[in-house]
PDB file of C-alpha atoms in Angstrom:
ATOM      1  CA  UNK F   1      19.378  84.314 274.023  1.00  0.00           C
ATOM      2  CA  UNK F   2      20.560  88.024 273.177  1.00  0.00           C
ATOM      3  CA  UNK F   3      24.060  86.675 273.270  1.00  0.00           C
ATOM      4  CA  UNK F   4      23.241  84.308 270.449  1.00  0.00           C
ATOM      5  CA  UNK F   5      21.793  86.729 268.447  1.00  0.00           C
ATOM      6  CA  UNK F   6      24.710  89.324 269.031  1.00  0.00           C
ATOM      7  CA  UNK F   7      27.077  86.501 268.127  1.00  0.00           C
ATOM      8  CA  UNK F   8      24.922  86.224 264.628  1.00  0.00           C
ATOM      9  CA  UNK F   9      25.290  89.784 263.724  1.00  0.00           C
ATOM     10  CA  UNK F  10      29.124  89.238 264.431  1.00  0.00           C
ATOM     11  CA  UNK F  11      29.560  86.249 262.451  1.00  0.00           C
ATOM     12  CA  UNK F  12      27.149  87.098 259.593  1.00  0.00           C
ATOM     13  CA  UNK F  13      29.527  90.414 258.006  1.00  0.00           C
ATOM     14  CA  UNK F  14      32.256  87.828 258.359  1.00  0.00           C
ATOM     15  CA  UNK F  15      30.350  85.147 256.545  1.00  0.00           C
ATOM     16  CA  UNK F  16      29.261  87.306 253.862  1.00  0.00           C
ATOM     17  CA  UNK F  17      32.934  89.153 253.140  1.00  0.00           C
ATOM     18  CA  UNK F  18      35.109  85.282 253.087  1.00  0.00           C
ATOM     19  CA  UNK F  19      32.505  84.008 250.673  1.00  0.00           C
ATOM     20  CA  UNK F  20      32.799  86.843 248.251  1.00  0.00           C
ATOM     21  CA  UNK F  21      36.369  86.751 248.307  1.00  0.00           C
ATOM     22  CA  UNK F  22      36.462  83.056 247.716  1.00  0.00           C
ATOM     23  CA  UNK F  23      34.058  83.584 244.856  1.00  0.00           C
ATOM     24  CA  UNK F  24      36.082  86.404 243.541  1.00  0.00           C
ATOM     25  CA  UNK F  25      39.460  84.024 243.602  1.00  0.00           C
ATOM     26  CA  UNK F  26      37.586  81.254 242.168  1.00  0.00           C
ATOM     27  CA  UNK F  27      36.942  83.447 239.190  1.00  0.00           C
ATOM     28  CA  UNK F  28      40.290  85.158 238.994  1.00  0.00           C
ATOM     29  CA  UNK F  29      41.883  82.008 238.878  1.00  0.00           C
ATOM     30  CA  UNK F  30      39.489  80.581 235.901  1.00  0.00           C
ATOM     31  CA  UNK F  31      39.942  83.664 234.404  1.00  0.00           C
ATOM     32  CA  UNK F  32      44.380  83.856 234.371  1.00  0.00           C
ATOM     33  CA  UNK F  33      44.453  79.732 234.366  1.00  0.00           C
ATOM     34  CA  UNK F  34      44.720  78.709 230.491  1.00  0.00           C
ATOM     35  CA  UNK F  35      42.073  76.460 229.348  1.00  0.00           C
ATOM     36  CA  UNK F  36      43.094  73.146 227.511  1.00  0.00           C
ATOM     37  CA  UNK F  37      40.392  73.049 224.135  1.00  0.00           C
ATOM     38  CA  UNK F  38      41.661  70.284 222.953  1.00  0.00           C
ATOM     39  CA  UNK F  39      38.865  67.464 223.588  1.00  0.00           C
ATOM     40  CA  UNK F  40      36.705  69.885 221.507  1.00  0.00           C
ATOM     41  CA  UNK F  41      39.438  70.413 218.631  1.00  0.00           C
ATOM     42  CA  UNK F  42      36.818  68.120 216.491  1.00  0.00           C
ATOM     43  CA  UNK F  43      34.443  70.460 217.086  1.00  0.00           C
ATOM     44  CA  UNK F  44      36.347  73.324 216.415  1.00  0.00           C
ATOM     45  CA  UNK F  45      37.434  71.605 213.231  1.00  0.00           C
ATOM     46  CA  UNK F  46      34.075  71.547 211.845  1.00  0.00           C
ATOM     47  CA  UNK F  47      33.188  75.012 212.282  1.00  0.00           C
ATOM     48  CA  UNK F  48      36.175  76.326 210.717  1.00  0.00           C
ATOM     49  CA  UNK F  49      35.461  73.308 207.387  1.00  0.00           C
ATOM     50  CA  UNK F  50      31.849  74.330 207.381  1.00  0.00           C
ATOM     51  CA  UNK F  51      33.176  77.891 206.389  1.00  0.00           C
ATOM     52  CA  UNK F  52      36.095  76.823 204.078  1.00  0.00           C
ATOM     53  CA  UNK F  53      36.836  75.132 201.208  1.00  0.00           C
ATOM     54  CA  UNK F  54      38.972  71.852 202.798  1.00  0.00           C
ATOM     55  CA  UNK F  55      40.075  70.391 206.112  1.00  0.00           C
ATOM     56  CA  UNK F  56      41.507  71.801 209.383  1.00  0.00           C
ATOM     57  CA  UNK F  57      43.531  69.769 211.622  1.00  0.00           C
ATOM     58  CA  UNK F  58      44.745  70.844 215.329  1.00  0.00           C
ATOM     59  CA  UNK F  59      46.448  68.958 217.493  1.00  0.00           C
ATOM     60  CA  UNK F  60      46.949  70.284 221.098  1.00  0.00           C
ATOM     61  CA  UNK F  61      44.488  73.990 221.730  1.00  0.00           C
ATOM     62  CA  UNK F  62      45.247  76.078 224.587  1.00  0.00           C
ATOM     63  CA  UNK F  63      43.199  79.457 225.186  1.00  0.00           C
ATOM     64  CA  UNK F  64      43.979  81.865 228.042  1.00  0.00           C
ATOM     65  CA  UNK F  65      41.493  84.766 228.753  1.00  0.00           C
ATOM     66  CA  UNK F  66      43.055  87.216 230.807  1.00  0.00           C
ATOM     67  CA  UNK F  67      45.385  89.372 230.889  1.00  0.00           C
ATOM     68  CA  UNK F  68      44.902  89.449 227.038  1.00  0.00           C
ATOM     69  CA  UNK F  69      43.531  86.933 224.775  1.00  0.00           C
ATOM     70  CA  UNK F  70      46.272  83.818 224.246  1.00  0.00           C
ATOM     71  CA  UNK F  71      45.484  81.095 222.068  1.00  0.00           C
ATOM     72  CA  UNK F  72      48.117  78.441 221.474  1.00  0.00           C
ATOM     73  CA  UNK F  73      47.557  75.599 218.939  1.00  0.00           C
ATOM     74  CA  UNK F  74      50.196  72.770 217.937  1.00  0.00           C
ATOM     75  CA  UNK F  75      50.475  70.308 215.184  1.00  0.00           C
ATOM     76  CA  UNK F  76      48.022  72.769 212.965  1.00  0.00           C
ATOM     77  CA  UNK F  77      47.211  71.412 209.377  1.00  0.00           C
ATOM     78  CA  UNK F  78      45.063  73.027 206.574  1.00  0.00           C
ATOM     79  CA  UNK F  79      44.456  70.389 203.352  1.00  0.00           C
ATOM     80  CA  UNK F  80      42.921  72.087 200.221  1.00  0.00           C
ATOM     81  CA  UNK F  81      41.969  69.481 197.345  1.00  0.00           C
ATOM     82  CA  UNK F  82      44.093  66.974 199.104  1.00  0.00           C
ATOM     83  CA  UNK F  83      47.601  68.291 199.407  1.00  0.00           C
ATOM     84  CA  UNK F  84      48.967  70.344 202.876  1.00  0.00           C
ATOM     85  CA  UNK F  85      48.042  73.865 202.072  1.00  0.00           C
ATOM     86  CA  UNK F  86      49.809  75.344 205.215  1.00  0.00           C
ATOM     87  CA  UNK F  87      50.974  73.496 208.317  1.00  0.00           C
ATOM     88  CA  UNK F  88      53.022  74.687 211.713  1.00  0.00           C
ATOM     89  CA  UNK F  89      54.350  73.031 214.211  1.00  0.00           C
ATOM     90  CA  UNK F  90      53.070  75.596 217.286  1.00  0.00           C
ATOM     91  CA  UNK F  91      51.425  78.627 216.398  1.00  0.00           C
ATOM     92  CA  UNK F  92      51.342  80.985 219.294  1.00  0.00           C
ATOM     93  CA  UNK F  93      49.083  83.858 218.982  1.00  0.00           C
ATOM     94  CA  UNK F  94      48.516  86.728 221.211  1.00  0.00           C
ATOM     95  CA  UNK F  95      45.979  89.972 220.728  1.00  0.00           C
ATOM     96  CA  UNK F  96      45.001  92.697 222.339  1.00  0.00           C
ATOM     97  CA  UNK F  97      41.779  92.637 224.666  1.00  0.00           C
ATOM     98  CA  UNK F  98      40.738  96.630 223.999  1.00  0.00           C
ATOM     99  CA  UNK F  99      40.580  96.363 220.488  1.00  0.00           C
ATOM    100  CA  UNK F 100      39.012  93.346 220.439  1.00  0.00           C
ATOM    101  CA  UNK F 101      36.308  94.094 222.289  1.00  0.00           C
ATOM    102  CA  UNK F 102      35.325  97.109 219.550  1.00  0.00           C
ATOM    103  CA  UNK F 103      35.520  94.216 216.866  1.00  0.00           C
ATOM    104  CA  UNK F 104      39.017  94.553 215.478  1.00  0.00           C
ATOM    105  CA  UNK F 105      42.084  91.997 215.618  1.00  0.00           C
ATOM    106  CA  UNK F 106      44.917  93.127 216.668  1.00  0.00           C
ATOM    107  CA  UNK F 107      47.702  90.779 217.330  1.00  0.00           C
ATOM    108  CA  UNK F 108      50.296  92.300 219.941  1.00  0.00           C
ATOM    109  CA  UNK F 109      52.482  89.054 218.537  1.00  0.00           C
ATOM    110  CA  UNK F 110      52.052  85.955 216.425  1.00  0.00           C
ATOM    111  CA  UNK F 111      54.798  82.931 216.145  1.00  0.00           C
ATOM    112  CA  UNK F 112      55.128  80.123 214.488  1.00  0.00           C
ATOM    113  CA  UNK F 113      57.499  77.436 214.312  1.00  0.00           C
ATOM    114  CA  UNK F 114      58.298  75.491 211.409  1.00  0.00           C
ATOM    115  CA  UNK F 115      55.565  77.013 209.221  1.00  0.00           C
ATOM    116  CA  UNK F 116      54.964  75.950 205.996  1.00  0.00           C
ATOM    117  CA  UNK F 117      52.760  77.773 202.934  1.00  0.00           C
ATOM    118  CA  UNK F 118      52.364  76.004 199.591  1.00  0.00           C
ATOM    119  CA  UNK F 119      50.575  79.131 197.321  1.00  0.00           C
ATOM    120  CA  UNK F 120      49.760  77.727 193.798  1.00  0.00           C
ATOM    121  CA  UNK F 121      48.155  80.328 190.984  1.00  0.00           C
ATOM    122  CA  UNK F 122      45.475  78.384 188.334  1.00  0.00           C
ATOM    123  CA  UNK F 123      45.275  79.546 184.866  1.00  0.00           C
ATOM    124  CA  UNK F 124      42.529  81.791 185.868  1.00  0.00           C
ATOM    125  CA  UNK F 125      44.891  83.770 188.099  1.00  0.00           C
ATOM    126  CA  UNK F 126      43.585  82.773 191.468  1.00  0.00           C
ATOM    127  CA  UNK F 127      45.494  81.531 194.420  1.00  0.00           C
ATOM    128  CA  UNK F 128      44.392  78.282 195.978  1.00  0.00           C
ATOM    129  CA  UNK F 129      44.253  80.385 199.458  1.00  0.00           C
ATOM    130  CA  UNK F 130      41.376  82.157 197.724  1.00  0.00           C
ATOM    131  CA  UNK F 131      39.959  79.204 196.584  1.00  0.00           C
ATOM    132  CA  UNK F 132      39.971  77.809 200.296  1.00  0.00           C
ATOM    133  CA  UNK F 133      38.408  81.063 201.770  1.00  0.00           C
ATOM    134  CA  UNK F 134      36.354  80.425 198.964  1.00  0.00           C
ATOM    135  CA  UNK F 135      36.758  84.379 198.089  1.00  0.00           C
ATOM    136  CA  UNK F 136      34.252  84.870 194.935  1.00  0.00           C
ATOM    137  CA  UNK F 137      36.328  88.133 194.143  1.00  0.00           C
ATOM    138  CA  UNK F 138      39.257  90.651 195.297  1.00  0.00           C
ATOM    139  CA  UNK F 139      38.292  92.507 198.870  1.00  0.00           C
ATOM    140  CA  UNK F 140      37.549  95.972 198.155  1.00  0.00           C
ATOM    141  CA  UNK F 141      39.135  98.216 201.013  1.00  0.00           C
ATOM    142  CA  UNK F 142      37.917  97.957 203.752  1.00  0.00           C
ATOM    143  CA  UNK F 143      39.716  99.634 207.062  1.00  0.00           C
ATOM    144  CA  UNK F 144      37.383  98.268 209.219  1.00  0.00           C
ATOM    145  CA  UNK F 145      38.281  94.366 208.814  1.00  0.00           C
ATOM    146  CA  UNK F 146      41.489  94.656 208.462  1.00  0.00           C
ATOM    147  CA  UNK F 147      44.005  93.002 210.920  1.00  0.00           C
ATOM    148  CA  UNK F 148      47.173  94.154 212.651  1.00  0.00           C
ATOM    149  CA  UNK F 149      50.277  91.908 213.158  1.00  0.00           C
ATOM    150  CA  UNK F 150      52.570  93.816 215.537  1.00  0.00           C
ATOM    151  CA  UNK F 151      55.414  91.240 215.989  1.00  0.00           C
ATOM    152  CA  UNK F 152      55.712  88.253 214.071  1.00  0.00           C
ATOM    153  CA  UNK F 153      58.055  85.320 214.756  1.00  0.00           C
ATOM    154  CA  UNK F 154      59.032  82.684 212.408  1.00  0.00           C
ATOM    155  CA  UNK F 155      61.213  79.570 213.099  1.00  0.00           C
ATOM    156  CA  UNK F 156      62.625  77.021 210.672  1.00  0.00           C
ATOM    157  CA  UNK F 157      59.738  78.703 207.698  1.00  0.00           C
ATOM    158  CA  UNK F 158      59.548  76.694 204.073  1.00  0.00           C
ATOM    159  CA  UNK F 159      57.186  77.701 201.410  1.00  0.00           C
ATOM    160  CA  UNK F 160      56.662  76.898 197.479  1.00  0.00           C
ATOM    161  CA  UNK F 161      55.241  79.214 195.379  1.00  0.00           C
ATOM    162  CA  UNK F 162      54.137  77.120 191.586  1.00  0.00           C
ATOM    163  CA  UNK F 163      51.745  77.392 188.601  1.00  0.00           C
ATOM    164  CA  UNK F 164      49.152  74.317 188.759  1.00  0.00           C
ATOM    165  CA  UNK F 165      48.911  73.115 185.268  1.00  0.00           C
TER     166      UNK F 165
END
């Protein structure tokens, strides 16, 4: 019977250390493995309209966590009053985790392939990029909203600047 029980106290540290290391790799790995987001890209696509003035359309969303945030998005549409407002091909974003965490964006690198920006000005000099942000009035300064492109990447880029009439 005391063998048993010495046999217990042997196993039991044993026990306790291989499940917390499983439990730790388990997490690690959810943690560094990106996530595929793209079942709820119709979700996400109604968040972003409820705070705009048009329609969002992803195609394929991948987020990684860790070692810094990495979101990844292909076929991306925006439509304002019907016509493409800005589309890309793959739009590859990365940030950086510290500054993030205190609230500010800072993109270590952002790329996009085959981008394409249609900016149009209305007679009462604002840009139809203001009117979907639906921005009431010109951003005073404002350091602490700002955000920080460090290295941006564009392949194949097209945009047309016009007056709407």
């Amino acid at each position: 019977m005391e063998d048993q029980t010495r046999k217990k106290r042997r196993i039991l540290p044993w026990l306790a250390i291989g499940s917390s290391v499983l439990a730790l790799s388990i997490l690690l790995y959810l943690l560094f493995m990106p996530l595929d987001l793209t079942r709820y890209a119709p979700r996400i696509e109604s968040i972003i309209e409820s705070r705009v003035d048009g329609e969002v359309r992803l195609g394929r969303v991948v987020l990684k966590v860790l070692p810094s945030p990495d979101l990844e998005v292909s076929r991306l549409e925006v439509l304002h009053e019907g016509e493409a407002l800005f589309h890309v091909d793959r739009a590859h974003a990365r940030l950086s985790l510290l500054p993030l965490i205190r609230g500010h964006a800072v993109f270590q690198k952002l790329e996009l392939a085959n981008p394409y920006l249609l900016l149009k000005r209305y007679d009462d000099r604002t840009l139809n990029i203001s009117r979907f942000l639906k921005v009431e009035r010109p951003p005073e300064e404002d350091r602490e909203r700002r955000a920080f492109v460090k290295t941006l990447g564009l392949r194949n880029s097209g945009g047309l600047y016009r007056r709407a009439s």
